[in-house]
Amino acid sequence: MTGWGASSPGRSRGTALPSDVDAAFSDGRHLDDDYLVRRAQGGSVAAFEVLVARHQQQVFRLAHRLVGERAAAEDVAQDALVSAWRALPGFRGEAGFATWLHRITTNAARQLLARRRSTVPLTGEEPVPEHEQPEARALTTARTDALRVAVRELPFEQRAALVLVQFEGLSYAEAARTLEVSEPTLRGRVARARRSLLEQLRGWR
Amino acid sequence: MTGDALRHDEEDPVDGAELDGALRELAAEAEPVPSGLAGRVVERVDGLAGHDWHAVLVQPGGRTRVAGWVVALVARRAAAAVDGVGGATSRASADGVDGVVVELGLTVRAGVPLPSLAEQVRRSVVGAVRELTGVEVVAVDVHVDDLVE
């Protein structure tokens, strides 16, 4: 038997904000993250929308680097940003919104890959965009392709460490905090990842 | 930015520098965001904001309450897992006393016949929601929003 009940009113676009403030967000470029985060924490979907527009590139790029294919990366990016909305009330702002998103995105990627592993394996193959068809590919492009595959084949925790430090430009300390491990552990993972990639690199010569 | 600080003692400096160069090339590649990503996120967030209901399952040992957005999430994952579906958004509403109505927005891979895909998605969503939440789905409305190659 199933019954229904009303939970406490959810946060919604219309109720929490006067409409003039909502309108201001339609051109929210001048508003800083801290302000928008506070408004979003107060229930403003409009403020969150500006944050999403501002950070989606970073979130998608990290997701793509972590899961290796665009369709899966879109899922991860969506899940991460929706999780961010749900977790916002608990966000204290010590780390900065962008850093916090790194952690949420990494967790979303880890979860997706764990789910996939229990069902179907990642194909790991992406169609090559037409403008990048073989014809005039330089050797360096071939090397970049091989490196992309090698990065994708690293164990997840090594790949995450490498990507955060070497692609996203985080310091060891920041990356360690993002992955919630100690700094020596993080350094060890980056070193192991680099060792694997160097093996590959020797193979290209 | 990184470079030197990353190289470890056991790394050959020449190899290390070459790896850094190759990684920089890879990092510099353009990474266009899928069109509509932000919109789909906001739609889901709006959906969460609108899921202000829960289902109550009366069981022998007590009541189990399942939040509306949990039903929507289970439905979305089940839909997204169907072969041919590239992505999904979902909303669940408890319109009647008999069960919930699930609304799905799907991104579908081009070339997949839509009516049979929709049927498959319905079966999968109804089954997953029943099995995982105990809630009956009385209707699944499918909107095909987008095609991907």
mmCIF file with all atom_site columns, N, CA and C in Angstrom, chain A residues 1-7 10-11 13 49 56-57 60 64-65 70 74 78-79 81 85-86 115 143-144 147-148 165-166 172 191 194-195 198 202 205, chain B residues 2 6 10-11 15-16 18 20 23 25-27 29 31-34 37-38 40 42 44-46 48-49 52-56 58 69 76 96-97:
data_model
loop_
_atom_site.group_PDB
_atom_site.id
_atom_site.type_symbol
_atom_site.label_atom_id
_atom_site.label_alt_id
_atom_site.label_comp_id
_atom_site.label_asym_id
_atom_site.label_entity_id
_atom_site.label_seq_id
_atom_site.pdbx_PDB_ins_code
_atom_site.Cartn_x
_atom_site.Cartn_y
_atom_site.Cartn_z
_atom_site.occupancy
_atom_site.B_iso_or_equiv
_atom_site.pdbx_formal_charge
_atom_site.auth_seq_id
_atom_site.auth_comp_id
_atom_site.auth_asym_id
_atom_site.auth_atom_id
_atom_site.pdbx_PDB_model_num
ATOM 1   N N  . MET A 1 1   ? 0.842  -1.187 0.000   1.00 0.00 ? 1   MET A N  1
ATOM 2   C CA . MET A 1 1   ? 0.000  0.000  0.000   1.00 0.00 ? 1   MET A CA 1
ATOM 3   C C  . MET A 1 1   ? 0.883  1.245  0.000   1.00 0.00 ? 1   MET A C  1
ATOM 4   N N  . THR A 1 2   ? 0.492  2.210  -0.760  1.00 0.00 ? 2   THR A N  1
ATOM 5   C CA . THR A 1 2   ? 1.311  3.414  -0.868  1.00 0.00 ? 2   THR A CA 1
ATOM 6   C C  . THR A 1 2   ? 0.489  4.637  -0.510  1.00 0.00 ? 2   THR A C  1
ATOM 7   N N  . GLY A 1 3   ? 1.051  5.515  0.291   1.00 0.00 ? 3   GLY A N  1
ATOM 8   C CA . GLY A 1 3   ? 0.375  6.775  0.594   1.00 0.00 ? 3   GLY A CA 1
ATOM 9   C C  . GLY A 1 3   ? 1.285  7.929  0.211   1.00 0.00 ? 3   GLY A C  1
ATOM 10  N N  . TRP A 1 4   ? 0.789  9.138  0.320   1.00 0.00 ? 4   TRP A N  1
ATOM 11  C CA . TRP A 1 4   ? 1.580  10.304 -0.096  1.00 0.00 ? 4   TRP A CA 1
ATOM 12  C C  . TRP A 1 4   ? 1.594  11.355 0.981   1.00 0.00 ? 4   TRP A C  1
ATOM 13  N N  . GLY A 1 5   ? 2.622  12.133 0.989   1.00 0.00 ? 5   GLY A N  1
ATOM 14  C CA . GLY A 1 5   ? 2.673  13.232 1.936   1.00 0.00 ? 5   GLY A CA 1
ATOM 15  C C  . GLY A 1 5   ? 3.435  14.374 1.336   1.00 0.00 ? 5   GLY A C  1
ATOM 16  N N  . ALA A 1 6   ? 3.248  15.549 1.869   1.00 0.00 ? 6   ALA A N  1
ATOM 17  C CA . ALA A 1 6   ? 4.016  16.703 1.399   1.00 0.00 ? 6   ALA A CA 1
ATOM 18  C C  . ALA A 1 6   ? 5.199  16.900 2.322   1.00 0.00 ? 6   ALA A C  1
ATOM 19  N N  . SER A 1 7   ? 6.388  17.005 1.743   1.00 0.00 ? 7   SER A N  1
ATOM 20  C CA . SER A 1 7   ? 7.551  17.344 2.540   1.00 0.00 ? 7   SER A CA 1
ATOM 21  C C  . SER A 1 7   ? 7.553  18.848 2.719   1.00 0.00 ? 7   SER A C  1
ATOM 22  N N  . GLY A 1 10  ? 10.107 22.737 -1.059  1.00 0.00 ? 10  GLY A N  1
ATOM 23  C CA . GLY A 1 10  ? 11.453 22.692 -1.615  1.00 0.00 ? 10  GLY A CA 1
ATOM 24  C C  . GLY A 1 10  ? 11.915 24.089 -1.966  1.00 0.00 ? 10  GLY A C  1
ATOM 25  N N  . ARG A 1 11  ? 13.226 24.204 -2.212  1.00 0.00 ? 11  ARG A N  1
ATOM 26  C CA . ARG A 1 11  ? 13.741 25.481 -2.672  1.00 0.00 ? 11  ARG A CA 1
ATOM 27  C C  . ARG A 1 11  ? 13.280 25.662 -4.111  1.00 0.00 ? 11  ARG A C  1
ATOM 28  N N  . ARG A 1 13  ? 12.678 28.446 -7.636  1.00 0.00 ? 13  ARG A N  1
ATOM 29  C CA . ARG A 1 13  ? 13.072 29.660 -8.313  1.00 0.00 ? 13  ARG A CA 1
ATOM 30  C C  . ARG A 1 13  ? 12.211 30.847 -7.873  1.00 0.00 ? 13  ARG A C  1
ATOM 31  N N  . GLU A 1 49  ? 22.194 29.131 -11.285 1.00 0.00 ? 49  GLU A N  1
ATOM 32  C CA . GLU A 1 49  ? 22.290 29.069 -12.745 1.00 0.00 ? 49  GLU A CA 1
ATOM 33  C C  . GLU A 1 49  ? 23.512 29.855 -13.240 1.00 0.00 ? 49  GLU A C  1
ATOM 34  N N  . GLN A 1 56  ? 30.730 25.420 -15.673 1.00 0.00 ? 56  GLN A N  1
ATOM 35  C CA . GLN A 1 56  ? 30.457 24.177 -16.401 1.00 0.00 ? 56  GLN A CA 1
ATOM 36  C C  . GLN A 1 56  ? 31.649 23.726 -17.245 1.00 0.00 ? 56  GLN A C  1
ATOM 37  N N  . GLN A 1 57  ? 32.391 24.689 -17.799 1.00 0.00 ? 57  GLN A N  1
ATOM 38  C CA . GLN A 1 57  ? 33.547 24.347 -18.627 1.00 0.00 ? 57  GLN A CA 1
ATOM 39  C C  . GLN A 1 57  ? 34.574 23.558 -17.808 1.00 0.00 ? 57  GLN A C  1
ATOM 40  N N  . PHE A 1 60  ? 33.115 20.113 -16.804 1.00 0.00 ? 60  PHE A N  1
ATOM 41  C CA . PHE A 1 60  ? 33.054 19.157 -17.910 1.00 0.00 ? 60  PHE A CA 1
ATOM 42  C C  . PHE A 1 60  ? 34.454 18.686 -18.309 1.00 0.00 ? 60  PHE A C  1
ATOM 43  N N  . HIS A 1 64  ? 35.641 14.917 -18.298 1.00 0.00 ? 64  HIS A N  1
ATOM 44  C CA . HIS A 1 64  ? 36.084 14.236 -19.519 1.00 0.00 ? 64  HIS A CA 1
ATOM 45  C C  . HIS A 1 64  ? 37.454 13.602 -19.327 1.00 0.00 ? 64  HIS A C  1
ATOM 46  N N  . ARG A 1 65  ? 38.330 14.330 -18.644 1.00 0.00 ? 65  ARG A N  1
ATOM 47  C CA . ARG A 1 65  ? 39.671 13.791 -18.410 1.00 0.00 ? 65  ARG A CA 1
ATOM 48  C C  . ARG A 1 65  ? 39.641 12.598 -17.477 1.00 0.00 ? 65  ARG A C  1
ATOM 49  N N  . ARG A 1 70  ? 32.967 11.584 -23.983 1.00 0.00 ? 70  ARG A N  1
ATOM 50  C CA . ARG A 1 70  ? 32.144 12.772 -23.794 1.00 0.00 ? 70  ARG A CA 1
ATOM 51  C C  . ARG A 1 70  ? 30.753 12.476 -23.235 1.00 0.00 ? 70  ARG A C  1
ATOM 52  N N  . GLU A 1 74  ? 29.431 14.013 -19.799 1.00 0.00 ? 74  GLU A N  1
ATOM 53  C CA . GLU A 1 74  ? 28.226 14.846 -19.625 1.00 0.00 ? 74  GLU A CA 1
ATOM 54  C C  . GLU A 1 74  ? 27.418 14.358 -18.424 1.00 0.00 ? 74  GLU A C  1
ATOM 55  N N  . GLN A 1 78  ? 26.773 16.643 -15.169 1.00 0.00 ? 78  GLN A N  1
ATOM 56  C CA . GLN A 1 78  ? 25.405 16.894 -14.682 1.00 0.00 ? 78  GLN A CA 1
ATOM 57  C C  . GLN A 1 78  ? 25.248 16.444 -13.232 1.00 0.00 ? 78  GLN A C  1
ATOM 58  N N  . ASP A 1 79  ? 25.679 15.199 -12.974 1.00 0.00 ? 79  ASP A N  1
ATOM 59  C CA . ASP A 1 79  ? 25.542 14.664 -11.611 1.00 0.00 ? 79  ASP A CA 1
ATOM 60  C C  . ASP A 1 79  ? 26.297 15.537 -10.613 1.00 0.00 ? 79  ASP A C  1
ATOM 61  N N  . LEU A 1 81  ? 27.131 18.753 -10.805 1.00 0.00 ? 81  LEU A N  1
ATOM 62  C CA . LEU A 1 81  ? 26.536 20.077 -10.577 1.00 0.00 ? 81  LEU A CA 1
ATOM 63  C C  . LEU A 1 81  ? 25.224 19.970 -9.797  1.00 0.00 ? 81  LEU A C  1
ATOM 64  N N  . TRP A 1 85  ? 24.382 21.441 -5.965  1.00 0.00 ? 85  TRP A N  1
ATOM 65  C CA . TRP A 1 85  ? 23.172 22.137 -5.506  1.00 0.00 ? 85  TRP A CA 1
ATOM 66  C C  . TRP A 1 85  ? 22.664 21.525 -4.201  1.00 0.00 ? 85  TRP A C  1
ATOM 67  N N  . ARG A 1 86  ? 22.629 20.197 -4.175  1.00 0.00 ? 86  ARG A N  1
ATOM 68  C CA . ARG A 1 86  ? 22.090 19.534 -2.984  1.00 0.00 ? 86  ARG A CA 1
ATOM 69  C C  . ARG A 1 86  ? 23.007 19.707 -1.787  1.00 0.00 ? 86  ARG A C  1
ATOM 70  N N  . ARG A 1 115 ? 29.851 2.235  -11.082 1.00 0.00 ? 115 ARG A N  1
ATOM 71  C CA . ARG A 1 115 ? 28.574 1.696  -11.581 1.00 0.00 ? 115 ARG A CA 1
ATOM 72  C C  . ARG A 1 115 ? 28.775 0.975  -12.890 1.00 0.00 ? 115 ARG A C  1
ATOM 73  N N  . ARG A 1 143 ? 51.328 10.934 -31.086 1.00 0.00 ? 143 ARG A N  1
ATOM 74  C CA . ARG A 1 143 ? 51.850 10.756 -29.741 1.00 0.00 ? 143 ARG A CA 1
ATOM 75  C C  . ARG A 1 143 ? 50.828 11.238 -28.710 1.00 0.00 ? 143 ARG A C  1
ATOM 76  N N  . THR A 1 144 ? 50.182 12.382 -29.021 1.00 0.00 ? 144 THR A N  1
ATOM 77  C CA . THR A 1 144 ? 49.163 12.905 -28.105 1.00 0.00 ? 144 THR A CA 1
ATOM 78  C C  . THR A 1 144 ? 48.017 11.910 -27.962 1.00 0.00 ? 144 THR A C  1
ATOM 79  N N  . LEU A 1 147 ? 49.089 9.124  -25.805 1.00 0.00 ? 147 LEU A N  1
ATOM 80  C CA . LEU A 1 147 ? 49.154 9.573  -24.410 1.00 0.00 ? 147 LEU A CA 1
ATOM 81  C C  . LEU A 1 147 ? 47.753 9.644  -23.802 1.00 0.00 ? 147 LEU A C  1
ATOM 82  N N  . ARG A 1 148 ? 46.793 10.119 -24.625 1.00 0.00 ? 148 ARG A N  1
ATOM 83  C CA . ARG A 1 148 ? 45.410 10.216 -24.147 1.00 0.00 ? 148 ARG A CA 1
ATOM 84  C C  . ARG A 1 148 ? 44.914 8.832  -23.717 1.00 0.00 ? 148 ARG A C  1
ATOM 85  N N  . VAL A 1 165 ? 46.799 17.583 -10.745 1.00 0.00 ? 165 VAL A N  1
ATOM 86  C CA . VAL A 1 165 ? 48.069 18.304 -10.608 1.00 0.00 ? 165 VAL A CA 1
ATOM 87  C C  . VAL A 1 165 ? 48.551 18.815 -11.962 1.00 0.00 ? 165 VAL A C  1
ATOM 88  N N  . GLN A 1 166 ? 48.547 17.923 -12.945 1.00 0.00 ? 166 GLN A N  1
ATOM 89  C CA . GLN A 1 166 ? 49.250 18.270 -14.166 1.00 0.00 ? 166 GLN A CA 1
ATOM 90  C C  . GLN A 1 166 ? 48.347 18.930 -15.216 1.00 0.00 ? 166 GLN A C  1
ATOM 91  N N  . TYR A 1 172 ? 50.253 20.064 -5.062  1.00 0.00 ? 172 TYR A N  1
ATOM 92  C CA . TYR A 1 172 ? 50.115 18.762 -4.411  1.00 0.00 ? 172 TYR A CA 1
ATOM 93  C C  . TYR A 1 172 ? 49.169 18.854 -3.220  1.00 0.00 ? 172 TYR A C  1
ATOM 94  N N  . ALA A 1 191 ? 53.613 10.086 -9.052  1.00 0.00 ? 191 ALA A N  1
ATOM 95  C CA . ALA A 1 191 ? 54.871 9.480  -9.493  1.00 0.00 ? 191 ALA A CA 1
ATOM 96  C C  . ALA A 1 191 ? 54.621 8.162  -10.222 1.00 0.00 ? 191 ALA A C  1
ATOM 97  N N  . ARG A 1 194 ? 53.146 8.891  -13.629 1.00 0.00 ? 194 ARG A N  1
ATOM 98  C CA . ARG A 1 194 ? 54.172 9.370  -14.565 1.00 0.00 ? 194 ARG A CA 1
ATOM 99  C C  . ARG A 1 194 ? 55.077 8.226  -15.022 1.00 0.00 ? 194 ARG A C  1
ATOM 100 N N  . ARG A 1 195 ? 55.367 7.305  -14.099 1.00 0.00 ? 195 ARG A N  1
ATOM 101 C CA . ARG A 1 195 ? 56.208 6.167  -14.470 1.00 0.00 ? 195 ARG A CA 1
ATOM 102 C C  . ARG A 1 195 ? 55.533 5.342  -15.572 1.00 0.00 ? 195 ARG A C  1
ATOM 103 N N  . LEU A 1 198 ? 55.700 7.253  -18.795 1.00 0.00 ? 198 LEU A N  1
ATOM 104 C CA . LEU A 1 198 ? 57.062 7.274  -19.352 1.00 0.00 ? 198 LEU A CA 1
ATOM 105 C C  . LEU A 1 198 ? 57.377 5.979  -20.080 1.00 0.00 ? 198 LEU A C  1
ATOM 106 N N  . ARG A 1 202 ? 58.516 5.862  -24.023 1.00 0.00 ? 202 ARG A N  1
ATOM 107 C CA . ARG A 1 202 ? 59.703 5.198  -24.595 1.00 0.00 ? 202 ARG A CA 1
ATOM 108 C C  . ARG A 1 202 ? 59.301 4.352  -25.786 1.00 0.00 ? 202 ARG A C  1
ATOM 109 N N  . ARG A 1 205 ? 59.367 5.892  -29.394 1.00 0.00 ? 205 ARG A N  1
ATOM 110 C CA . ARG A 1 205 ? 60.609 6.302  -30.080 1.00 0.00 ? 205 ARG A CA 1
ATOM 111 C C  . ARG A 1 205 ? 61.051 5.268  -31.092 1.00 0.00 ? 205 ARG A C  1
ATOM 112 N N  . THR B 2 2   ? 53.879 23.572 -13.427 1.00 0.00 ? 2   THR B N  1
ATOM 113 C CA . THR B 2 2   ? 54.228 22.343 -12.721 1.00 0.00 ? 2   THR B CA 1
ATOM 114 C C  . THR B 2 2   ? 55.666 21.959 -13.082 1.00 0.00 ? 2   THR B C  1
ATOM 115 N N  . LEU B 2 6   ? 57.516 18.349 -10.472 1.00 0.00 ? 6   LEU B N  1
ATOM 116 C CA . LEU B 2 6   ? 56.881 17.048 -10.590 1.00 0.00 ? 6   LEU B CA 1
ATOM 117 C C  . LEU B 2 6   ? 57.879 15.920 -10.786 1.00 0.00 ? 6   LEU B C  1
ATOM 118 N N  . GLU B 2 10  ? 63.926 9.308  -9.667  1.00 0.00 ? 10  GLU B N  1
ATOM 119 C CA . GLU B 2 10  ? 64.225 8.168  -10.536 1.00 0.00 ? 10  GLU B CA 1
ATOM 120 C C  . GLU B 2 10  ? 63.913 8.443  -12.008 1.00 0.00 ? 10  GLU B C  1
ATOM 121 N N  . GLU B 2 11  ? 63.279 9.617  -12.274 1.00 0.00 ? 11  GLU B N  1
ATOM 122 C CA . GLU B 2 11  ? 62.955 9.930  -13.661 1.00 0.00 ? 11  GLU B CA 1
ATOM 123 C C  . GLU B 2 11  ? 64.173 10.476 -14.386 1.00 0.00 ? 11  GLU B C  1
ATOM 124 N N  . ASP B 2 15  ? 63.532 12.434 -20.404 1.00 0.00 ? 15  ASP B N  1
ATOM 125 C CA . ASP B 2 15  ? 62.228 11.778 -20.542 1.00 0.00 ? 15  ASP B CA 1
ATOM 126 C C  . ASP B 2 15  ? 61.146 12.585 -19.838 1.00 0.00 ? 15  ASP B C  1
ATOM 127 N N  . GLY B 2 16  ? 61.474 13.027 -18.630 1.00 0.00 ? 16  GLY B N  1
ATOM 128 C CA . GLY B 2 16  ? 60.499 13.776 -17.829 1.00 0.00 ? 16  GLY B CA 1
ATOM 129 C C  . GLY B 2 16  ? 60.060 15.037 -18.553 1.00 0.00 ? 16  GLY B C  1
ATOM 130 N N  . GLU B 2 18  ? 60.140 15.547 -21.743 1.00 0.00 ? 18  GLU B N  1
ATOM 131 C CA . GLU B 2 18  ? 59.346 15.190 -22.921 1.00 0.00 ? 18  GLU B CA 1
ATOM 132 C C  . GLU B 2 18  ? 57.911 14.855 -22.510 1.00 0.00 ? 18  GLU B C  1
ATOM 133 N N  . ASP B 2 20  ? 56.363 16.002 -19.865 1.00 0.00 ? 20  ASP B N  1
ATOM 134 C CA . ASP B 2 20  ? 55.711 17.268 -19.525 1.00 0.00 ? 20  ASP B CA 1
ATOM 135 C C  . ASP B 2 20  ? 55.215 17.984 -20.775 1.00 0.00 ? 20  ASP B C  1
ATOM 136 N N  . LEU B 2 23  ? 52.196 16.166 -22.170 1.00 0.00 ? 23  LEU B N  1
ATOM 137 C CA . LEU B 2 23  ? 51.023 16.388 -21.322 1.00 0.00 ? 23  LEU B CA 1
ATOM 138 C C  . LEU B 2 23  ? 50.479 17.800 -21.508 1.00 0.00 ? 23  LEU B C  1
ATOM 139 N N  . GLU B 2 25  ? 50.601 19.506 -24.271 1.00 0.00 ? 25  GLU B N  1
ATOM 140 C CA . GLU B 2 25  ? 49.851 19.485 -25.540 1.00 0.00 ? 25  GLU B CA 1
ATOM 141 C C  . GLU B 2 25  ? 48.446 18.944 -25.317 1.00 0.00 ? 25  GLU B C  1
ATOM 142 N N  . LEU B 2 26  ? 48.385 17.856 -24.559 1.00 0.00 ? 26  LEU B N  1
ATOM 143 C CA . LEU B 2 26  ? 47.099 17.222 -24.295 1.00 0.00 ? 26  LEU B CA 1
ATOM 144 C C  . LEU B 2 26  ? 46.204 18.170 -23.489 1.00 0.00 ? 26  LEU B C  1
ATOM 145 N N  . ALA B 2 27  ? 46.805 18.843 -22.505 1.00 0.00 ? 27  ALA B N  1
ATOM 146 C CA . ALA B 2 27  ? 46.033 19.733 -21.635 1.00 0.00 ? 27  ALA B CA 1
ATOM 147 C C  . ALA B 2 27  ? 45.509 20.941 -22.398 1.00 0.00 ? 27  ALA B C  1
ATOM 148 N N  . GLU B 2 29  ? 44.328 20.975 -25.380 1.00 0.00 ? 29  GLU B N  1
ATOM 149 C CA . GLU B 2 29  ? 43.276 20.674 -26.349 1.00 0.00 ? 29  GLU B CA 1
ATOM 150 C C  . GLU B 2 29  ? 41.954 21.329 -25.962 1.00 0.00 ? 29  GLU B C  1
ATOM 151 N N  . GLU B 2 31  ? 38.143 21.799 -25.259 1.00 0.00 ? 31  GLU B N  1
ATOM 152 C CA . GLU B 2 31  ? 37.214 20.864 -24.610 1.00 0.00 ? 31  GLU B CA 1
ATOM 153 C C  . GLU B 2 31  ? 35.830 21.496 -24.641 1.00 0.00 ? 31  GLU B C  1
ATOM 154 N N  . PRO B 2 32  ? 35.188 21.527 -25.831 1.00 0.00 ? 32  PRO B N  1
ATOM 155 C CA . PRO B 2 32  ? 33.895 22.223 -25.893 1.00 0.00 ? 32  PRO B CA 1
ATOM 156 C C  . PRO B 2 32  ? 32.847 21.552 -25.006 1.00 0.00 ? 32  PRO B C  1
ATOM 157 N N  . VAL B 2 33  ? 32.132 22.373 -24.268 1.00 0.00 ? 33  VAL B N  1
ATOM 158 C CA . VAL B 2 33  ? 31.080 21.867 -23.387 1.00 0.00 ? 33  VAL B CA 1
ATOM 159 C C  . VAL B 2 33  ? 29.879 21.474 -24.242 1.00 0.00 ? 33  VAL B C  1
ATOM 160 N N  . PRO B 2 34  ? 29.260 20.303 -23.992 1.00 0.00 ? 34  PRO B N  1
ATOM 161 C CA . PRO B 2 34  ? 28.086 19.913 -24.777 1.00 0.00 ? 34  PRO B CA 1
ATOM 162 C C  . PRO B 2 34  ? 27.012 21.006 -24.692 1.00 0.00 ? 34  PRO B C  1
ATOM 163 N N  . LEU B 2 37  ? 24.191 21.742 -21.663 1.00 0.00 ? 37  LEU B N  1
ATOM 164 C CA . LEU B 2 37  ? 24.550 21.129 -20.374 1.00 0.00 ? 37  LEU B CA 1
ATOM 165 C C  . LEU B 2 37  ? 23.996 21.940 -19.200 1.00 0.00 ? 37  LEU B C  1
ATOM 166 N N  . ALA B 2 38  ? 24.263 23.244 -19.212 1.00 0.00 ? 38  ALA B N  1
ATOM 167 C CA . ALA B 2 38  ? 23.818 24.089 -18.088 1.00 0.00 ? 38  ALA B CA 1
ATOM 168 C C  . ALA B 2 38  ? 22.296 24.027 -17.955 1.00 0.00 ? 38  ALA B C  1
ATOM 169 N N  . ARG B 2 40  ? 20.291 21.595 -18.811 1.00 0.00 ? 40  ARG B N  1
ATOM 170 C CA . ARG B 2 40  ? 19.841 20.309 -18.264 1.00 0.00 ? 40  ARG B CA 1
ATOM 171 C C  . ARG B 2 40  ? 20.085 20.237 -16.758 1.00 0.00 ? 40  ARG B C  1
ATOM 172 N N  . VAL B 2 42  ? 20.112 22.844 -14.697 1.00 0.00 ? 42  VAL B N  1
ATOM 173 C CA . VAL B 2 42  ? 19.134 23.713 -14.034 1.00 0.00 ? 42  VAL B CA 1
ATOM 174 C C  . VAL B 2 42  ? 17.758 23.058 -14.027 1.00 0.00 ? 42  VAL B C  1
ATOM 175 N N  . ARG B 2 44  ? 17.188 19.873 -13.852 1.00 0.00 ? 44  ARG B N  1
ATOM 176 C CA . ARG B 2 44  ? 17.192 18.855 -12.788 1.00 0.00 ? 44  ARG B CA 1
ATOM 177 C C  . ARG B 2 44  ? 17.114 19.512 -11.414 1.00 0.00 ? 44  ARG B C  1
ATOM 178 N N  . VAL B 2 45  ? 17.816 20.637 -11.263 1.00 0.00 ? 45  VAL B N  1
ATOM 179 C CA . VAL B 2 45  ? 17.774 21.344 -9.980  1.00 0.00 ? 45  VAL B CA 1
ATOM 180 C C  . VAL B 2 45  ? 16.364 21.858 -9.713  1.00 0.00 ? 45  VAL B C  1
ATOM 181 N N  . ASP B 2 46  ? 15.751 22.420 -10.744 1.00 0.00 ? 46  ASP B N  1
ATOM 182 C CA . ASP B 2 46  ? 14.359 22.851 -10.624 1.00 0.00 ? 46  ASP B CA 1
ATOM 183 C C  . ASP B 2 46  ? 13.482 21.661 -10.262 1.00 0.00 ? 46  ASP B C  1
ATOM 184 N N  . LEU B 2 48  ? 14.391 18.981 -8.619  1.00 0.00 ? 48  LEU B N  1
ATOM 185 C CA . LEU B 2 48  ? 14.600 18.676 -7.201  1.00 0.00 ? 48  LEU B CA 1
ATOM 186 C C  . LEU B 2 48  ? 13.778 19.615 -6.343  1.00 0.00 ? 48  LEU B C  1
ATOM 187 N N  . ALA B 2 49  ? 13.821 20.908 -6.749  1.00 0.00 ? 49  ALA B N  1
ATOM 188 C CA . ALA B 2 49  ? 13.099 21.901 -5.959  1.00 0.00 ? 49  ALA B CA 1
ATOM 189 C C  . ALA B 2 49  ? 11.602 21.596 -5.990  1.00 0.00 ? 49  ALA B C  1
ATOM 190 N N  . ASP B 2 52  ? 8.534  18.079 -3.827  1.00 0.00 ? 52  ASP B N  1
ATOM 191 C CA . ASP B 2 52  ? 8.268  18.298 -2.411  1.00 0.00 ? 52  ASP B CA 1
ATOM 192 C C  . ASP B 2 52  ? 7.185  17.334 -1.912  1.00 0.00 ? 52  ASP B C  1
ATOM 193 N N  . TRP B 2 53  ? 7.347  16.084 -2.274  1.00 0.00 ? 53  TRP B N  1
ATOM 194 C CA . TRP B 2 53  ? 6.418  15.064 -1.795  1.00 0.00 ? 53  TRP B CA 1
ATOM 195 C C  . TRP B 2 53  ? 7.225  13.807 -1.483  1.00 0.00 ? 53  TRP B C  1
ATOM 196 N N  . HIS B 2 54  ? 6.619  12.885 -0.797  1.00 0.00 ? 54  HIS B N  1
ATOM 197 C CA . HIS B 2 54  ? 7.260  11.599 -0.595  1.00 0.00 ? 54  HIS B CA 1
ATOM 198 C C  . HIS B 2 54  ? 6.201  10.500 -0.617  1.00 0.00 ? 54  HIS B C  1
ATOM 199 N N  . ALA B 2 55  ? 6.666  9.312  -0.940  1.00 0.00 ? 55  ALA B N  1
ATOM 200 C CA . ALA B 2 55  ? 5.766  8.158  -0.905  1.00 0.00 ? 55  ALA B CA 1
ATOM 201 C C  . ALA B 2 55  ? 5.921  7.481  0.456   1.00 0.00 ? 55  ALA B C  1
ATOM 202 N N  . VAL B 2 56  ? 4.829  6.985  0.977   1.00 0.00 ? 56  VAL B N  1
ATOM 203 C CA . VAL B 2 56  ? 4.880  6.260  2.249   1.00 0.00 ? 56  VAL B CA 1
ATOM 204 C C  . VAL B 2 56  ? 4.491  4.818  1.989   1.00 0.00 ? 56  VAL B C  1
ATOM 205 N N  . VAL B 2 58  ? 3.541  1.402  3.611   1.00 0.00 ? 58  VAL B N  1
ATOM 206 C CA . VAL B 2 58  ? 3.154  0.841  4.904   1.00 0.00 ? 58  VAL B CA 1
ATOM 207 C C  . VAL B 2 58  ? 3.560  -0.617 4.910   1.00 0.00 ? 58  VAL B C  1
ATOM 208 N N  . TRP B 2 69  ? 12.180 13.030 -4.962  1.00 0.00 ? 69  TRP B N  1
ATOM 209 C CA . TRP B 2 69  ? 13.327 13.168 -5.865  1.00 0.00 ? 69  TRP B CA 1
ATOM 210 C C  . TRP B 2 69  ? 14.124 11.886 -5.963  1.00 0.00 ? 69  TRP B C  1
ATOM 211 N N  . ARG B 2 76  ? 15.627 8.239  -13.533 1.00 0.00 ? 76  ARG B N  1
ATOM 212 C CA . ARG B 2 76  ? 16.583 8.828  -14.464 1.00 0.00 ? 76  ARG B CA 1
ATOM 213 C C  . ARG B 2 76  ? 17.722 7.857  -14.758 1.00 0.00 ? 76  ARG B C  1
ATOM 214 N N  . GLY B 2 96  ? -1.902 10.989 -8.427  1.00 0.00 ? 96  GLY B N  1
ATOM 215 C CA . GLY B 2 96  ? -3.102 10.324 -7.929  1.00 0.00 ? 96  GLY B CA 1
ATOM 216 C C  . GLY B 2 96  ? -2.786 9.485  -6.710  1.00 0.00 ? 96  GLY B C  1
ATOM 217 N N  . VAL B 2 97  ? -3.708 8.642  -6.329  1.00 0.00 ? 97  VAL B N  1
ATOM 218 C CA . VAL B 2 97  ? -3.469 7.776  -5.180  1.00 0.00 ? 97  VAL B CA 1
ATOM 219 C C  . VAL B 2 97  ? -2.842 6.453  -5.597  1.00 0.00 ? 97  VAL B C  1
#
